[in-house]
Every structure is written in structure tokens, then in C-alpha cells.
mmCIF file of C-alpha atoms in Angstrom:
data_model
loop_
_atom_site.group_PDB
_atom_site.id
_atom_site.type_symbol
_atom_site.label_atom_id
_atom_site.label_comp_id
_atom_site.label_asym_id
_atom_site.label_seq_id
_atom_site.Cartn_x
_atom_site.Cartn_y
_atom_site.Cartn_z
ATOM 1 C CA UNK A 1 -12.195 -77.164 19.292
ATOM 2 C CA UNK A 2 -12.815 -73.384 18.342
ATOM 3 C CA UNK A 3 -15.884 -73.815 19.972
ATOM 4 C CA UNK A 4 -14.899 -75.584 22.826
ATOM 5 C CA UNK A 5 -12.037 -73.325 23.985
ATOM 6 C CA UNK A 6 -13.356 -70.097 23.194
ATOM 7 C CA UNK A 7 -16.690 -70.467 25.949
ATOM 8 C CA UNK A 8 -17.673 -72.261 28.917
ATOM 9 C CA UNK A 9 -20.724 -73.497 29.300
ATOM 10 C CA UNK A 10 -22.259 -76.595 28.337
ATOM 11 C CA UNK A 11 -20.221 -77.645 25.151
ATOM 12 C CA UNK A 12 -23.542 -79.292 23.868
ATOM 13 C CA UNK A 13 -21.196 -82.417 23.220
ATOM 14 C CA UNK A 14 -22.782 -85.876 24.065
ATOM 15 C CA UNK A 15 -20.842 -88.142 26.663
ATOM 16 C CA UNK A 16 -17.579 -89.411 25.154
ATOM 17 C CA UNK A 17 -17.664 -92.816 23.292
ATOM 18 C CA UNK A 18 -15.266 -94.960 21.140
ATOM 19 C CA UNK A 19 -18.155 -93.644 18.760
ATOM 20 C CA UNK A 20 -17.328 -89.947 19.418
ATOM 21 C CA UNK A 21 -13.692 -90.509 17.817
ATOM 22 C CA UNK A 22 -15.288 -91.267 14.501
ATOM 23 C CA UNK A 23 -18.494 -88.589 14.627
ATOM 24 C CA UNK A 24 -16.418 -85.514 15.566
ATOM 25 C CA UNK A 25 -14.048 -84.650 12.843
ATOM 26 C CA UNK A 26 -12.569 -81.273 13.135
ATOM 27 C CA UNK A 27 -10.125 -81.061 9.225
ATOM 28 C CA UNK A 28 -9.790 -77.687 9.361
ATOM 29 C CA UNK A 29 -6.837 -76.723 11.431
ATOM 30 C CA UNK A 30 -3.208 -75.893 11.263
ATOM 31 C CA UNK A 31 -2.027 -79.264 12.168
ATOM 32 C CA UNK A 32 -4.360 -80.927 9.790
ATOM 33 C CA UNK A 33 -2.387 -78.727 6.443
ATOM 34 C CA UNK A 34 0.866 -79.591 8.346
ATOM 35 C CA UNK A 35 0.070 -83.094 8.139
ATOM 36 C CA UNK A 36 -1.335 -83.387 4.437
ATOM 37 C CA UNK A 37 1.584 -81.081 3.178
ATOM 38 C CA UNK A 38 4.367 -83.285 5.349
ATOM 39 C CA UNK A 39 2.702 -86.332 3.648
ATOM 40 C CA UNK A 40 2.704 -84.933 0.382
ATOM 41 C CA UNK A 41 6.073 -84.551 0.451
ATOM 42 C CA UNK A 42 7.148 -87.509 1.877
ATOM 43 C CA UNK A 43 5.388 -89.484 -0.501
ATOM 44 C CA UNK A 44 6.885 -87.341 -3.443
ATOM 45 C CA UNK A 45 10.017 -87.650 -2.180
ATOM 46 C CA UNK A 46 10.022 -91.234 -2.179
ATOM 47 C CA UNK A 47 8.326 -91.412 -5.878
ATOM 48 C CA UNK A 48 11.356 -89.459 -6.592
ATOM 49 C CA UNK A 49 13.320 -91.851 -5.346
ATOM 50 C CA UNK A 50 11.857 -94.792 -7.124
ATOM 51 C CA UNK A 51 11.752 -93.091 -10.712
ATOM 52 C CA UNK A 52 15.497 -93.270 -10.614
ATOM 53 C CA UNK A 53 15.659 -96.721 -9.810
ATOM 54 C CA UNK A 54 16.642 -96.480 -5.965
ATOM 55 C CA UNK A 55 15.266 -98.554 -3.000
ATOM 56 C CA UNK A 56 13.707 -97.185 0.268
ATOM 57 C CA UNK A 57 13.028 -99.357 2.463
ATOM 58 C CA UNK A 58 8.571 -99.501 2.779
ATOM 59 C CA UNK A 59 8.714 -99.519 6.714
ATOM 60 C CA UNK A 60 10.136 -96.138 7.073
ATOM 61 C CA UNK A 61 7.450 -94.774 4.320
ATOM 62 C CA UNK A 62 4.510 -96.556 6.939
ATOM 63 C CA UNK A 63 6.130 -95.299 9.812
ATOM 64 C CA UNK A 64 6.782 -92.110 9.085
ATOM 65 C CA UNK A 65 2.968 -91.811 7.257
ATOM 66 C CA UNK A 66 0.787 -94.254 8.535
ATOM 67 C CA UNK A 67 2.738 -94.468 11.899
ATOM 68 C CA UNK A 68 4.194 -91.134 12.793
ATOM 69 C CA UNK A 69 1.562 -88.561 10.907
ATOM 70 C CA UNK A 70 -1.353 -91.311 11.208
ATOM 71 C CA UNK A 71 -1.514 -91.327 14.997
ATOM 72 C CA UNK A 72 -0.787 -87.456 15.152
ATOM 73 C CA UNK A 73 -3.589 -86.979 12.810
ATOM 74 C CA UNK A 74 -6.372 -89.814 15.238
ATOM 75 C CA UNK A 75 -6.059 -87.066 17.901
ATOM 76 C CA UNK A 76 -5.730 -84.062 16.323
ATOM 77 C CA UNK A 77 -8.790 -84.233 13.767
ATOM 78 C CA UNK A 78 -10.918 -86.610 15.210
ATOM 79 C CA UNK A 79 -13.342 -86.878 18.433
ATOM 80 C CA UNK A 80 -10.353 -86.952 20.581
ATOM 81 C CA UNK A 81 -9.630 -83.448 19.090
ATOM 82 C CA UNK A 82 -13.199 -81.948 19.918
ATOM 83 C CA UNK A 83 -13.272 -83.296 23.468
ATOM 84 C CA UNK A 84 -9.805 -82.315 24.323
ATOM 85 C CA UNK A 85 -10.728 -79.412 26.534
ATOM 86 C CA UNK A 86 -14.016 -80.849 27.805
ATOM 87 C CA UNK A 87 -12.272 -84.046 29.416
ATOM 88 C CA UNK A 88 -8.536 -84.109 31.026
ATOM 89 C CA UNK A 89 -8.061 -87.730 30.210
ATOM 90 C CA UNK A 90 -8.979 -87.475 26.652
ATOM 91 C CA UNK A 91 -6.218 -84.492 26.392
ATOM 92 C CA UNK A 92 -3.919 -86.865 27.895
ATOM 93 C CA UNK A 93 -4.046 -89.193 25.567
ATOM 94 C CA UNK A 94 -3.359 -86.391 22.945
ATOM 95 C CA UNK A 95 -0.649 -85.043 25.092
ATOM 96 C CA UNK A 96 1.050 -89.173 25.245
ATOM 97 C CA UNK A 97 0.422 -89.325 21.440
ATOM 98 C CA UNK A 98 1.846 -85.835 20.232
ATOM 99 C CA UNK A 99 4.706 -86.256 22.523
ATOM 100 C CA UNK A 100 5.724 -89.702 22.675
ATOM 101 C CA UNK A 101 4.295 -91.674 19.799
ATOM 102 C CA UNK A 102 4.243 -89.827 16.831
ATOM 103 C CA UNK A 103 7.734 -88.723 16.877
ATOM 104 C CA UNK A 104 8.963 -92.137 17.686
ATOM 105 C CA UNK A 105 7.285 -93.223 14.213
ATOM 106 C CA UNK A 106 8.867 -90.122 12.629
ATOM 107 C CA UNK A 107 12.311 -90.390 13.592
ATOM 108 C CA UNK A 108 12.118 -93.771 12.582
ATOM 109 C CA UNK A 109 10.833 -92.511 9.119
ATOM 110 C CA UNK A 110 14.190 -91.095 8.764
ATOM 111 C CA UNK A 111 12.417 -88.302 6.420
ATOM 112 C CA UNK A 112 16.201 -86.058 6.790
ATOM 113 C CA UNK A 113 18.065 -88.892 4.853
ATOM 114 C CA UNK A 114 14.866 -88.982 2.569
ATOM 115 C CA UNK A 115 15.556 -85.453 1.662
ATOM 116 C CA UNK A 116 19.515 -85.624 1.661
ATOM 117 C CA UNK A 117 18.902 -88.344 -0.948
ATOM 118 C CA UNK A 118 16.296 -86.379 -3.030
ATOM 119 C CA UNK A 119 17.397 -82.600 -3.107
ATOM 120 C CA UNK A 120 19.750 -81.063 -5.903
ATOM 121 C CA UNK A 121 23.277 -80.486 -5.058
ATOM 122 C CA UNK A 122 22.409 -76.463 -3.842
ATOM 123 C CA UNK A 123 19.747 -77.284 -1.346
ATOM 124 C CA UNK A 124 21.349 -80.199 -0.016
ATOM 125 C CA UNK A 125 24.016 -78.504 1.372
ATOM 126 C CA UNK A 126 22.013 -76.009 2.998
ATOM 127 C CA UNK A 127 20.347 -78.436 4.752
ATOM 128 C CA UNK A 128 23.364 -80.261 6.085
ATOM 129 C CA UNK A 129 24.733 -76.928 7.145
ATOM 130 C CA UNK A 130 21.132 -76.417 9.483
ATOM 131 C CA UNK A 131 21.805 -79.714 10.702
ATOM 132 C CA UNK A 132 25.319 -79.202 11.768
ATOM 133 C CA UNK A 133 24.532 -75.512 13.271
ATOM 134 C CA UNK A 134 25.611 -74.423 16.328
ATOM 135 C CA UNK A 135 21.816 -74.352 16.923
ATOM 136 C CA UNK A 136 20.771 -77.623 15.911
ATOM 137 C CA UNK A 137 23.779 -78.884 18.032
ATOM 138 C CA UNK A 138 22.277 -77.541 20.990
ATOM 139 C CA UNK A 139 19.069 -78.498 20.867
ATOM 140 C CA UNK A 140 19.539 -82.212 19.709
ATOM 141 C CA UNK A 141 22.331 -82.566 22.300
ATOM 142 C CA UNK A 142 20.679 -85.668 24.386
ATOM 143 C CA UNK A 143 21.102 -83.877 27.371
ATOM 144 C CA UNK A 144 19.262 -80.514 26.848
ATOM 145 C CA UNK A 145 16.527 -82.181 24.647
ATOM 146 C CA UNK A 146 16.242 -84.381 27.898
ATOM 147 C CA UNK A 147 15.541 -81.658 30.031
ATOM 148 C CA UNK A 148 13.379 -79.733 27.588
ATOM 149 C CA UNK A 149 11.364 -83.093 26.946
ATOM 150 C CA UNK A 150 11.111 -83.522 30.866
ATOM 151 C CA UNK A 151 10.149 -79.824 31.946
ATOM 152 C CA UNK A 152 7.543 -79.385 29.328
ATOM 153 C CA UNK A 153 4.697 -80.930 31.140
ATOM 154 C CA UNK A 154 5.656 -79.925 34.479
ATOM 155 C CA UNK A 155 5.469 -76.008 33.356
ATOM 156 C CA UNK A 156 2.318 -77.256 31.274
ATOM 157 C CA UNK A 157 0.670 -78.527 34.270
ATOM 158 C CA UNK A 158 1.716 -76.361 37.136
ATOM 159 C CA UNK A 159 1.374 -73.130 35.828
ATOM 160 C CA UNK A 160 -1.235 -70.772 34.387
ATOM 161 C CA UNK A 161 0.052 -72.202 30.638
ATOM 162 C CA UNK A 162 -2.559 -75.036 30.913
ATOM 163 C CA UNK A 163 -5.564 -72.899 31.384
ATOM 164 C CA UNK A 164 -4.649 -70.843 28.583
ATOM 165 C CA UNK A 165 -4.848 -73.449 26.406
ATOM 166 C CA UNK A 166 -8.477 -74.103 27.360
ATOM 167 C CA UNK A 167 -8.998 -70.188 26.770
ATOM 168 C CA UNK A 168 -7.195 -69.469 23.470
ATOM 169 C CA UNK A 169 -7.431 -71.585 20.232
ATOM 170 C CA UNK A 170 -4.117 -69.955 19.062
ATOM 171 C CA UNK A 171 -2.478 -71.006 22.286
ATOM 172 C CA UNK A 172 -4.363 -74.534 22.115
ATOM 173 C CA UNK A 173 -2.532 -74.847 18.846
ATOM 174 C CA UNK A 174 1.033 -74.043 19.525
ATOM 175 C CA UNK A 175 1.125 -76.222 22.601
ATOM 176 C CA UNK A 176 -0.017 -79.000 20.075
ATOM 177 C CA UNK A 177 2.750 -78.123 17.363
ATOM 178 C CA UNK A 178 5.136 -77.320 20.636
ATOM 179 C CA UNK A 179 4.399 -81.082 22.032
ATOM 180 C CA UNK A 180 5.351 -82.601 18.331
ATOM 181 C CA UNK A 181 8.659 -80.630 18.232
ATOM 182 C CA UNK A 182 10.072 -81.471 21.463
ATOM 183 C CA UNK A 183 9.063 -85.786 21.095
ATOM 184 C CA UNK A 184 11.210 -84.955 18.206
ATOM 185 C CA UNK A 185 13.747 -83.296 19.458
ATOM 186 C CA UNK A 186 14.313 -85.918 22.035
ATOM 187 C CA UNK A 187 13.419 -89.441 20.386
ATOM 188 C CA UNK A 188 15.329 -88.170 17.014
ATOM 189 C CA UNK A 189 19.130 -88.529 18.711
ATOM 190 C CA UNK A 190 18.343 -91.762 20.832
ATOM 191 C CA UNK A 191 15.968 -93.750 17.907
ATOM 192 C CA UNK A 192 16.138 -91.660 15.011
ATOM 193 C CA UNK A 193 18.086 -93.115 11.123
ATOM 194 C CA UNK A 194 18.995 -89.411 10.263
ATOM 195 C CA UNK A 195 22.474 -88.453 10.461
ATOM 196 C CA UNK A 196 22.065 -85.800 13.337
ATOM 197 C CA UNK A 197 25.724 -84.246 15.780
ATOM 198 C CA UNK A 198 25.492 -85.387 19.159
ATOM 199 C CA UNK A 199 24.499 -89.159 18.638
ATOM 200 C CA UNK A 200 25.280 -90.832 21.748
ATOM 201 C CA UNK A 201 26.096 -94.598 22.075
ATOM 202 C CA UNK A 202 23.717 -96.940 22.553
ATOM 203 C CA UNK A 203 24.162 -97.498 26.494
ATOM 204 C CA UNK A 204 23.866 -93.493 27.095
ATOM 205 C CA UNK A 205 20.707 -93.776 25.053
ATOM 206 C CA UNK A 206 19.168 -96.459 26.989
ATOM 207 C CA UNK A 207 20.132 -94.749 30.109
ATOM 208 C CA UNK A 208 18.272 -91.420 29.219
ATOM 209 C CA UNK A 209 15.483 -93.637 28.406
ATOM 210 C CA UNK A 210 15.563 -95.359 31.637
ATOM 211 C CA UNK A 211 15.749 -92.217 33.271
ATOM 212 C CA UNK A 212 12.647 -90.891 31.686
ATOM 213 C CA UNK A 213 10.384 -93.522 33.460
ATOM 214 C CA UNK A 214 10.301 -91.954 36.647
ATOM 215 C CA UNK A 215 9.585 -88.648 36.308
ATOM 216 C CA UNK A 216 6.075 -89.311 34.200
ATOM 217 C CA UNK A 217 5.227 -91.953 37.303
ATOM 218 C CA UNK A 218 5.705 -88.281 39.052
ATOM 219 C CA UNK A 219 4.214 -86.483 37.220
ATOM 220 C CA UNK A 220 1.154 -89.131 36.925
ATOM 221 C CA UNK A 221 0.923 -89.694 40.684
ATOM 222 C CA UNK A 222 0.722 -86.115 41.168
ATOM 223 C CA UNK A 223 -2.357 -85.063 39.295
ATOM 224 C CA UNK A 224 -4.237 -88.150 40.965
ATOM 225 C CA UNK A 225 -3.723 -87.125 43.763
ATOM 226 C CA UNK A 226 -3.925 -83.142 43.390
ATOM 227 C CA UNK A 227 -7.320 -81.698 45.212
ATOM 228 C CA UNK A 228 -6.689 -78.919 42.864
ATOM 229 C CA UNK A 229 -8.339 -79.123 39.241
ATOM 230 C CA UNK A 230 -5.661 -78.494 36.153
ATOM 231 C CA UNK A 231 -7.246 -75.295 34.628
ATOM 232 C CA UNK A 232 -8.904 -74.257 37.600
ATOM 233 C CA UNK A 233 -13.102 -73.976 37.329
ATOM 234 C CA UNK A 234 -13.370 -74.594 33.320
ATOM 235 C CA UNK A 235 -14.159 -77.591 33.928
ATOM 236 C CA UNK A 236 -16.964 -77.726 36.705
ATOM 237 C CA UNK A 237 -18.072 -74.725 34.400
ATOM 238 C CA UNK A 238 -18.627 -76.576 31.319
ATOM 239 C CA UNK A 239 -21.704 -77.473 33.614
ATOM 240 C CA UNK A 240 -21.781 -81.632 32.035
ATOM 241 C CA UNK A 241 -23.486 -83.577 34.181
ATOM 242 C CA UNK A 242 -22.558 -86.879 32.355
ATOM 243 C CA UNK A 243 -18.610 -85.904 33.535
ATOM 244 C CA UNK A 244 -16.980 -85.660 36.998
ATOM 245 C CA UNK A 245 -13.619 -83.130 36.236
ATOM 246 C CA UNK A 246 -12.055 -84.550 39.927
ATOM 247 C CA UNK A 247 -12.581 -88.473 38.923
ATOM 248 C CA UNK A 248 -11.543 -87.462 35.285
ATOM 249 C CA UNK A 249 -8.280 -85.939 36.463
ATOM 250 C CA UNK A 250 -7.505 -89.253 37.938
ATOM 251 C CA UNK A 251 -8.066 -91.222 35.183
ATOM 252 C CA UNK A 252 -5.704 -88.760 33.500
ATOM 253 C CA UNK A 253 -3.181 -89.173 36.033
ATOM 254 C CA UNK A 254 -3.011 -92.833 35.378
ATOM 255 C CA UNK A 255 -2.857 -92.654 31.478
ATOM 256 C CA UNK A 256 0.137 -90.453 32.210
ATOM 257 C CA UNK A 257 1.555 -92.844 34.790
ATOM 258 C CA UNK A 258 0.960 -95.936 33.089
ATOM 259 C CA UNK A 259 1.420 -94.315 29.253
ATOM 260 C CA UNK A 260 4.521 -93.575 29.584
ATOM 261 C CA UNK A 261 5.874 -96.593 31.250
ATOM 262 C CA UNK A 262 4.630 -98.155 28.186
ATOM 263 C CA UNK A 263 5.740 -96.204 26.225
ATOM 264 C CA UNK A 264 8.972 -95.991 27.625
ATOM 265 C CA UNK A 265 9.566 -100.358 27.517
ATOM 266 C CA UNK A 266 8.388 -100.160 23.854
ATOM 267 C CA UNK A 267 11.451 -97.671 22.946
ATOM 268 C CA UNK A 268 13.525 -98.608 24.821
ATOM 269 C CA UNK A 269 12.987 -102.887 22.909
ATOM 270 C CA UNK A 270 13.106 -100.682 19.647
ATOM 271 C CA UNK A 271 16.983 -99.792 20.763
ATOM 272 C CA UNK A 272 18.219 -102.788 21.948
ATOM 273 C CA UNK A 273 16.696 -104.169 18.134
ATOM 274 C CA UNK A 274 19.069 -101.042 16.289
ATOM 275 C CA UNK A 275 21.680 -102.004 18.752
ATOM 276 C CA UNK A 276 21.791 -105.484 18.573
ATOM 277 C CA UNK A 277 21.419 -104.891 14.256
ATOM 278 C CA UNK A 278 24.027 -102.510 14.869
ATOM 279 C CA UNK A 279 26.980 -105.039 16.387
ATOM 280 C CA UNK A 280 25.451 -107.408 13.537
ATOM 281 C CA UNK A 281 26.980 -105.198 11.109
ATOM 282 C CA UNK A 282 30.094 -104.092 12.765
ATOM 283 C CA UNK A 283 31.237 -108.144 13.259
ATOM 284 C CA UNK A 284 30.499 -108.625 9.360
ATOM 285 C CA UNK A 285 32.915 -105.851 8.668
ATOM 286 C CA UNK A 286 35.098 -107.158 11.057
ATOM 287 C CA UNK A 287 34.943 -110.431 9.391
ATOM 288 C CA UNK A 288 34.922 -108.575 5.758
ATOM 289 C CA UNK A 289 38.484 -106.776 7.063
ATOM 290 C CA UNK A 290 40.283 -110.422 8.492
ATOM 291 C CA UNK A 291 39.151 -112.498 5.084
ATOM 292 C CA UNK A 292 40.873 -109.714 3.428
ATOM 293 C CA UNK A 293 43.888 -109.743 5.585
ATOM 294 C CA UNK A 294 44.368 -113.600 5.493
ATOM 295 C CA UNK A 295 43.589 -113.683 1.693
ATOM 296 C CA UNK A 296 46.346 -110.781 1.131
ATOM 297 C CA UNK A 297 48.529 -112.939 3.751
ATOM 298 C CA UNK A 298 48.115 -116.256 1.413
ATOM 299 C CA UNK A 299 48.772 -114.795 -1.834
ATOM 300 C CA UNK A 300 52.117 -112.203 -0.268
ATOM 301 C CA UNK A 301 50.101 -109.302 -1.405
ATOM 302 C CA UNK A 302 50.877 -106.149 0.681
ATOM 303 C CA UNK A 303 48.156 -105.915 3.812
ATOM 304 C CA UNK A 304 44.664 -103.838 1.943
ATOM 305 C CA UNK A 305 44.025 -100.679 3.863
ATOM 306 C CA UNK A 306 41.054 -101.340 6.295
ATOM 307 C CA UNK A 307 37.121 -101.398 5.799
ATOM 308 C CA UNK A 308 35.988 -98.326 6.864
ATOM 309 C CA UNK A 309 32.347 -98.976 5.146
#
């Protein structure tokens, strides 16, 4: 990516191929530490765990790792990585992943309980007081995350933000990191197993979901049909004659279009599983509470205070 972003020209690279993905490995970036070091301490965290004889359940450890960080990582360090600013529909599929994907794996990693259940007394604390900061409260509230989530590509896209990305590694970078952080912020409340403030029920959840949908069919529909090329010349600049940037930006515009809806139907079936699991449990405690009642009734014993577990 260096490379790439830092000239125009012919890139040199060969026409992209399912090949590509698994030829042009790029290890050595800020992302790639982030995600050995988040790993690393996931995994230790969980070893932790297990040396003191408790139970974490192995889905979250293979969502949060092989899903969450796994599909950051297959377009971050691989061929999707090195052609990310030579084709617009191979950076869409980064920008879908980043977004979207990987922090629906992470949030269902629950990695904040994974820490609340590992740290010392001392730490733990502090981070239950970040969690419950005014700031944190902000952010995570589903409302603002929604419109952060939503606006992001729309600035992206429509302003001179996207070709600086193609000009500046540094810039390239943060939008990458920026991407993760605001999937999180928004998936997190609405699909996340961390205790986090603002946690909306589950119909206000689906509803923001619902409400997503449309605006990446937008979004989508607009760059197909845009005469205008997203970052300007760099593309008819790279001088490839195996690519056509106007055709590419279509395809792009349909990944987004028909990405997200996917997307979208796929978390919005992983709520309606939580919130289906969720009225499971509250009729066995309701249940739980009335065999308690009716035993307590039988025997003359005073009524037990109520199950609040």
C-alpha cells in the first residue's frame, strides 16, 4: 500500500485475481500489530480464565479471533490490502468488512466482560468507570452512533477525504482504524454481550437496523450512477490498461448496495436469535419465581422475596 498511495503511475500490479489475495501480503502495518497484540490478549485473557477453573464459552473466543480480527486481518494484510487504492470495488469490500463485519464478530466476542472477569480489583474499576463516562455514554448512545455510523461514508465519499486517502499512507491508515471504531461503536449497543449504558430494547434495536438498509441502497445507487470518479483522476492515472475506473466504480456501487443489505438481514436474524434466547430466560425465571411462590404457599411459609437473577 505504501507504494501504491504514495505515486501514480502504473502500480506495476498484475490484474486482480482470487490469486492476488494470497500473493500480496503486506504484515507490516499498524493494523497488522493492532491485530496480533488484540489477539494476544484475548487469548491470554481467556487462558487466564481457564487456569482458575472458569468457563468461557469457545464461540465468543472464534468470533472475536477467527471471526472479528480474522476477517479484519483478509483485507487489511492481504491482496485486497495492496489493491485497495488501485481498484474502487476491491476498497469496497474493505470498507463493508472494516465497517460492518468485523465489529459484528467483535461485539459478539464480548472481549469487555472478558476483561471485567480477568483484571485485579484496581483496574477493573477503572475500566467500568470509562465505560460509564459521560463520554462513553455519548458515543454508544444508539442514536448518535447511528448517525456517526451513517455519515461516515457519505463525508468519505463526497468530499476531498477520499482522495486523500489515495495520497497519504498515514491518512489511508486512520480511515482504516476510523472505519473499525465506528462498526463498533454502532453494532456494540444493538448486538454486543458487554455490559455497555444506553442498551436499548430489542424492538428499538431492530428498528435502527431496519433503518440502516436504506441509506447504503443510497449511497450504492449513487456512485453507480455518478459520471464523476471517487478520487478524481488517480485512477485513469494509474495508467492500467487491464482496469476500467468508470465500470469499476459501478461494480463498487453494487457491493455497497447489495453488501449491506446483506449484511443488514444477517444482523438483524442474529437479534431476533438474542431476543428470542432472551424471553427464553426471562419465562424460566418467571417460572423459577411462581414454583417458589406456590411451594412457599403449600408449606404456609411467608412469600420468598422475588428472583431478581
Amino acid at each position: 500500500m505504501p507504494l501504491l498511495a504514495a505515486s501514480s503511475g502504473d502500480t506495476g500490479l498484475p490484474p486482480f485475481s482470487p490469486a492476488a489475495i494470497f500473493t500480496e501480503f503486506n504484515p507490516v502495518s499498524l493494523i497488522a500489530l493492532g491485530l496480533v497484540v488484540s489477539a494476544a490478549l484475548y487469548l491470554y485473557g481467556v487462558w487466564r480464565l481457564r487456569q482458575r477453573g472458569d468457563h468461557w464459552p469457545g464461540g465468543r473466543t472464534a468470533a472475536f479471533v477467527a471471526g472479528g480480527l480474522g476477517s479484519i486481518a483478509a483485507v487489511s494484510v492481504t491482496g485486497i490490502e495492496a489493491y485497495d487504492t488501485t481498484l474502487i470495488s476491491v476498497h469496497m469490500v474493505q470498507h463493508m468488512v472494516l465497517s460492518m463485519v468485523g465489529p459484528i464478530f467483535l461485539a459478539l466476542g464480548a472481549p469487555t466482560t472478558l476483561a471485567l472477569r480477568v483484571l485485579d480489583k484496581k483496574p477493573r474499576k477503572v475500566l467500568l468507570k470509562l465505560l460509564h463516562s459521560r463520554y462513553v455514554r455519548v458515543l454508544t448512545f444508539p442514536l448518535v452512533a447511528f448517525g456517526i455510523f451513517i455519515a461516515n461514508p457519505f463525508v468519505l465519499y463526497f468530499t476531498g477525504a477520499y482522495r486523500l486517502t489515495l495520497e497519504h499512507v498515514w491518512f489511508h491508515e486512520f480511515i482504516h482504524l476510523h472505519f473499525i471504531v465506528t462498526g463498533c461503536l454502532f453494532f456494540w449497543p444493538l448486538l454486543g454481550l458487554d455490559p455497555l449504558p444506553n442498551r436499548w430494547p430489542y424492538p428499538g434495536r431492530a428498528l435502527l437496523m431496519v433503518l440502516s438498509v436504506p441509506f447504503h441502497t443510497v449511497l450504492g445507487l449513487t456512485i453507480m450512477q455518478s459520471k464523476e470518479l471517487l478520487g478524481g483522476d488517480w485512477y485513469p492515472n494509474l495508467g492500467l490498461t487491464w482496469m476500467d475506473p468508470h465500470a469499476d466504480q459501478v461494480t463498487a456501487g453494487g457491493i455497497l448496495w447489495a453488501g449491506g443489505e446483506i449484511v443488514s438481514v444477517t444482523m438483524l436474524g442474529i437479534l431476533v436469535v438474542q431476543w428470542v434466547r432472551q424471553s427464553e430466560r426471562e419465562a424460566k425465571r418467571i417460572d423459577r419465581a411462581l414454583d417458589r411462590e406456590e411451594a412457599a404457599a403449600a408449606a404456609g411459609a411467608p412469600r420468598p422475596e422475588p428472583d431478581t437473577q
